[in-house]
Amino acid sequence: PMAAVNLSILYEDNHILVAVKPPGLLSQADRTGDSDMLTLLKEYIREKYHKPGAVYLGLVHRLDRPVGGVMVFARTSKAASRLSAQVREGLLEKGYRAVVCGRPPDGRITHDLIKDARTNTTRAVPPGTPGARSASLVCRALKERGGMTLCDIRLITGRSHQIRVQMAAVGCPLWGDQRYNPQARPGQWVALWAHELSFFHPVLRERMRFEAPLPAAEPWDLFTEV
């Protein structure tokens, strides 16, 4: 199963496992029954360490199915609890790369967002809309080419589909985003990549930082020298 989805393990010890999720793979199992990162990594641990019975692996954070990049998983319940606390306290930091259509503004971008659970979509709404939650991120353009921009994006809040919705709301939807970009072509994966992840090791307490190289595929290959 590992070879089939070409998973990359960046780091592992007795407490955590850091790996790269490919685009199109679920973070954890859902009602579709499709392959998911958590189950595949449990099987990896079971086979590598010859573990009988159930394997514990805690899901600390998620990436949308079409989004790829670096993720950390907890190998013990104590590590899961401590990493989850870092997520709540903003100590687990994620850096994203995105290819957007057009040229977005640099700096902090804020919208009120509301999620429709029935359709699993999120939209930007006027301030004060009942049920909406404030969402902020920081965007920095790295390079422009062919009417597109490679951006570095840092989340200040963590809302559902936040980067995808906010970029679309400023008129710069992500390349290949089937849900929020009307110009996306069938078969494209959204050009959003979790390229950087940093956190404190749950036991050693030292700051750890990991990077996942950009995919060697369209449209990332236009910006590979960045």
XYZ file of C-alpha atoms in Angstrom:
226
model
C 0.000 0.000 0.000
C 2.865 2.418 0.739
C 4.362 2.006 -2.712
C 0.981 2.340 -4.364
C 0.514 5.923 -3.151
C 4.233 6.796 -2.964
C 4.211 7.986 0.655
C 7.338 9.707 1.929
C 8.381 9.407 5.581
C 10.390 12.434 6.741
C 10.941 11.459 10.377
C 9.891 8.875 12.926
C 10.651 7.932 16.505
C 8.733 6.299 19.350
C 6.509 9.365 19.772
C 5.792 10.933 16.381
C 5.702 10.179 12.663
C 6.131 12.923 10.052
C 5.130 12.106 6.480
C 4.092 13.732 3.201
C 0.471 13.287 2.142
C -0.018 13.053 -1.629
C -2.803 15.120 -3.226
C -6.026 13.142 -3.571
C -5.471 10.980 -0.503
C -7.806 11.390 2.470
C -6.225 12.395 5.805
C -8.432 9.847 7.573
C -11.126 7.390 6.539
C -14.600 8.639 5.642
C -17.805 7.163 4.287
C -16.339 6.787 0.771
C -14.150 3.922 1.870
C -11.251 5.328 -0.169
C -7.622 4.978 0.938
C -6.502 7.352 3.654
C -3.210 8.514 5.136
C -3.903 7.411 8.705
C -4.778 3.823 7.776
C -1.814 3.485 5.403
C 0.606 4.743 8.043
C -0.819 2.365 10.645
C -0.182 -0.476 8.233
C 3.344 0.848 7.620
C 4.065 0.784 11.369
C 2.505 -2.666 11.750
C 4.685 -4.118 8.984
C 7.928 -2.312 9.842
C 7.874 -3.061 13.557
C 6.016 -6.407 13.352
C 3.314 -5.171 15.714
C 0.477 -7.606 16.439
C -3.055 -6.373 16.941
C -4.231 -2.794 16.648
C -1.688 -0.025 16.000
C -2.199 3.349 17.680
C -1.618 6.432 15.561
C -3.208 9.752 16.458
C -4.405 12.259 13.871
C -3.300 15.694 15.108
C -4.347 17.856 12.152
C -5.817 17.410 8.676
C -5.281 18.480 5.100
C -8.147 18.707 2.588
C -8.257 15.701 0.285
C -6.936 17.555 -2.813
C -4.139 19.210 -0.809
C -0.768 17.542 -0.313
C 2.146 18.204 1.999
C 3.757 17.510 5.348
C 1.774 16.158 8.312
C 2.677 14.973 11.815
C 1.012 12.005 13.522
C 1.257 10.917 17.158
C 2.424 7.415 18.013
C 1.218 7.590 21.636
C -1.840 9.088 23.312
C 0.417 11.355 25.380
C 2.078 12.710 22.230
C -1.363 13.195 20.651
C -2.579 15.201 23.640
C 0.492 17.426 23.714
C 0.529 18.045 19.963
C -3.204 18.797 19.970
C -2.574 21.373 22.692
C 0.027 22.993 20.451
C -2.547 23.196 17.664
C -4.997 24.956 19.987
C -2.315 27.337 21.279
C -0.930 28.184 17.833
C 2.440 26.571 18.525
C 2.127 24.100 15.660
C 2.892 26.294 12.651
C 2.193 25.451 9.009
C 3.507 27.193 5.921
C 1.787 26.756 2.567
C 2.716 27.342 -1.053
C -0.074 28.124 -3.484
C -0.317 28.933 -7.186
C -3.134 31.409 -7.744
C -4.629 32.973 -10.834
C -3.696 36.651 -11.039
C -1.783 38.652 -8.443
C -3.194 38.715 -4.889
C -2.485 41.500 -2.407
C 0.492 41.087 -0.088
C -0.048 41.166 3.655
C -2.864 40.212 5.962
C -6.193 39.241 4.364
C -9.332 38.940 6.514
C -12.851 37.747 5.692
C -15.909 36.505 7.516
C -16.548 32.915 6.434
C -19.523 30.645 6.830
C -19.568 26.906 6.193
C -22.398 24.943 4.624
C -22.073 21.496 6.177
C -24.603 20.031 3.759
C -22.475 20.814 0.685
C -19.115 20.876 2.510
C -18.355 24.307 1.083
C -17.356 27.603 2.667
C -18.014 31.127 1.412
C -17.031 34.677 2.313
C -19.945 36.751 3.625
C -20.482 40.370 4.724
C -19.232 41.241 8.226
C -21.798 40.555 10.910
C -23.520 37.707 9.063
C -25.045 35.352 11.669
C -23.041 32.158 12.027
C -19.947 33.526 10.267
C -16.454 33.294 11.754
C -13.562 35.651 11.149
C -10.670 34.219 9.113
C -7.236 35.737 8.542
C -4.075 34.764 6.710
C -0.888 36.425 5.513
C -0.042 36.187 1.819
C 3.329 36.969 0.211
C 3.887 36.790 -3.546
C 7.102 34.960 -4.446
C 7.065 34.923 -8.242
C 4.740 35.684 -11.147
C 4.606 33.768 -14.403
C 2.020 33.244 -17.120
C -0.694 35.188 -15.350
C -0.214 33.146 -12.175
C 1.538 33.833 -8.882
C 3.395 31.495 -6.555
C 2.569 32.599 -3.015
C 3.728 31.861 0.500
C 0.687 31.699 2.799
C 0.600 31.583 6.599
C -2.651 30.926 8.412
C -3.592 33.050 11.399
C -6.870 31.177 11.885
C -7.787 27.665 10.790
C -11.144 27.579 9.044
C -12.523 24.974 6.654
C -11.156 25.514 3.117
C -9.858 28.881 4.348
C -7.000 29.507 1.912
C -9.015 28.327 -1.066
C -12.027 30.493 -0.193
C -10.088 33.622 0.761
C -7.978 33.573 -2.389
C -11.126 33.177 -4.491
C -12.736 36.040 -2.544
C -9.945 38.452 -3.550
C -10.310 37.417 -7.194
C -7.322 35.065 -7.271
C -8.626 31.496 -7.013
C -6.156 28.652 -6.727
C -5.095 26.923 -9.925
C -6.969 23.653 -10.380
C -9.426 24.181 -7.517
C -12.470 22.207 -8.649
C -14.642 23.675 -5.895
C -13.792 27.384 -5.893
C -12.250 28.122 -9.310
C -14.721 28.011 -12.241
C -11.795 27.874 -14.680
C -10.317 24.679 -13.223
C -10.178 21.785 -15.650
C -11.349 18.262 -14.771
C -8.543 16.104 -13.426
C -6.497 18.959 -11.976
C -5.508 18.988 -8.303
C -5.718 22.270 -6.439
C -2.301 23.973 -6.353
C -2.019 24.165 -2.571
C 0.868 22.471 -0.789
C 1.670 22.293 2.937
C 5.394 22.687 2.441
C 6.509 23.513 6.000
C 5.580 22.303 9.472
C 7.133 23.184 12.827
C 6.253 22.226 16.388
C 7.802 21.282 19.721
C 8.591 17.606 20.099
C 5.990 16.294 22.573
C 8.615 14.614 24.778
C 12.006 16.172 23.997
C 10.448 19.674 23.944
C 12.825 20.851 21.222
C 11.549 22.797 18.212
C 11.380 20.672 15.073
C 10.892 21.882 11.518
C 10.171 19.880 8.369
C 9.784 20.780 4.703
C 8.208 18.902 1.808
C 9.576 19.838 -1.645
C 7.064 21.130 -4.165
C 5.703 18.471 -6.536
C 7.405 18.081 -9.915
C 4.118 18.596 -11.728
C 1.933 21.264 -13.306
C 1.767 24.120 -12.318
C 4.537 23.847 -9.718
C 7.130 23.127 -12.391
C 6.806 26.746 -13.593
C 8.280 27.879 -10.296
C 10.724 25.130 -9.328
C 13.696 27.472 -9.209
C 12.099 29.480 -6.378
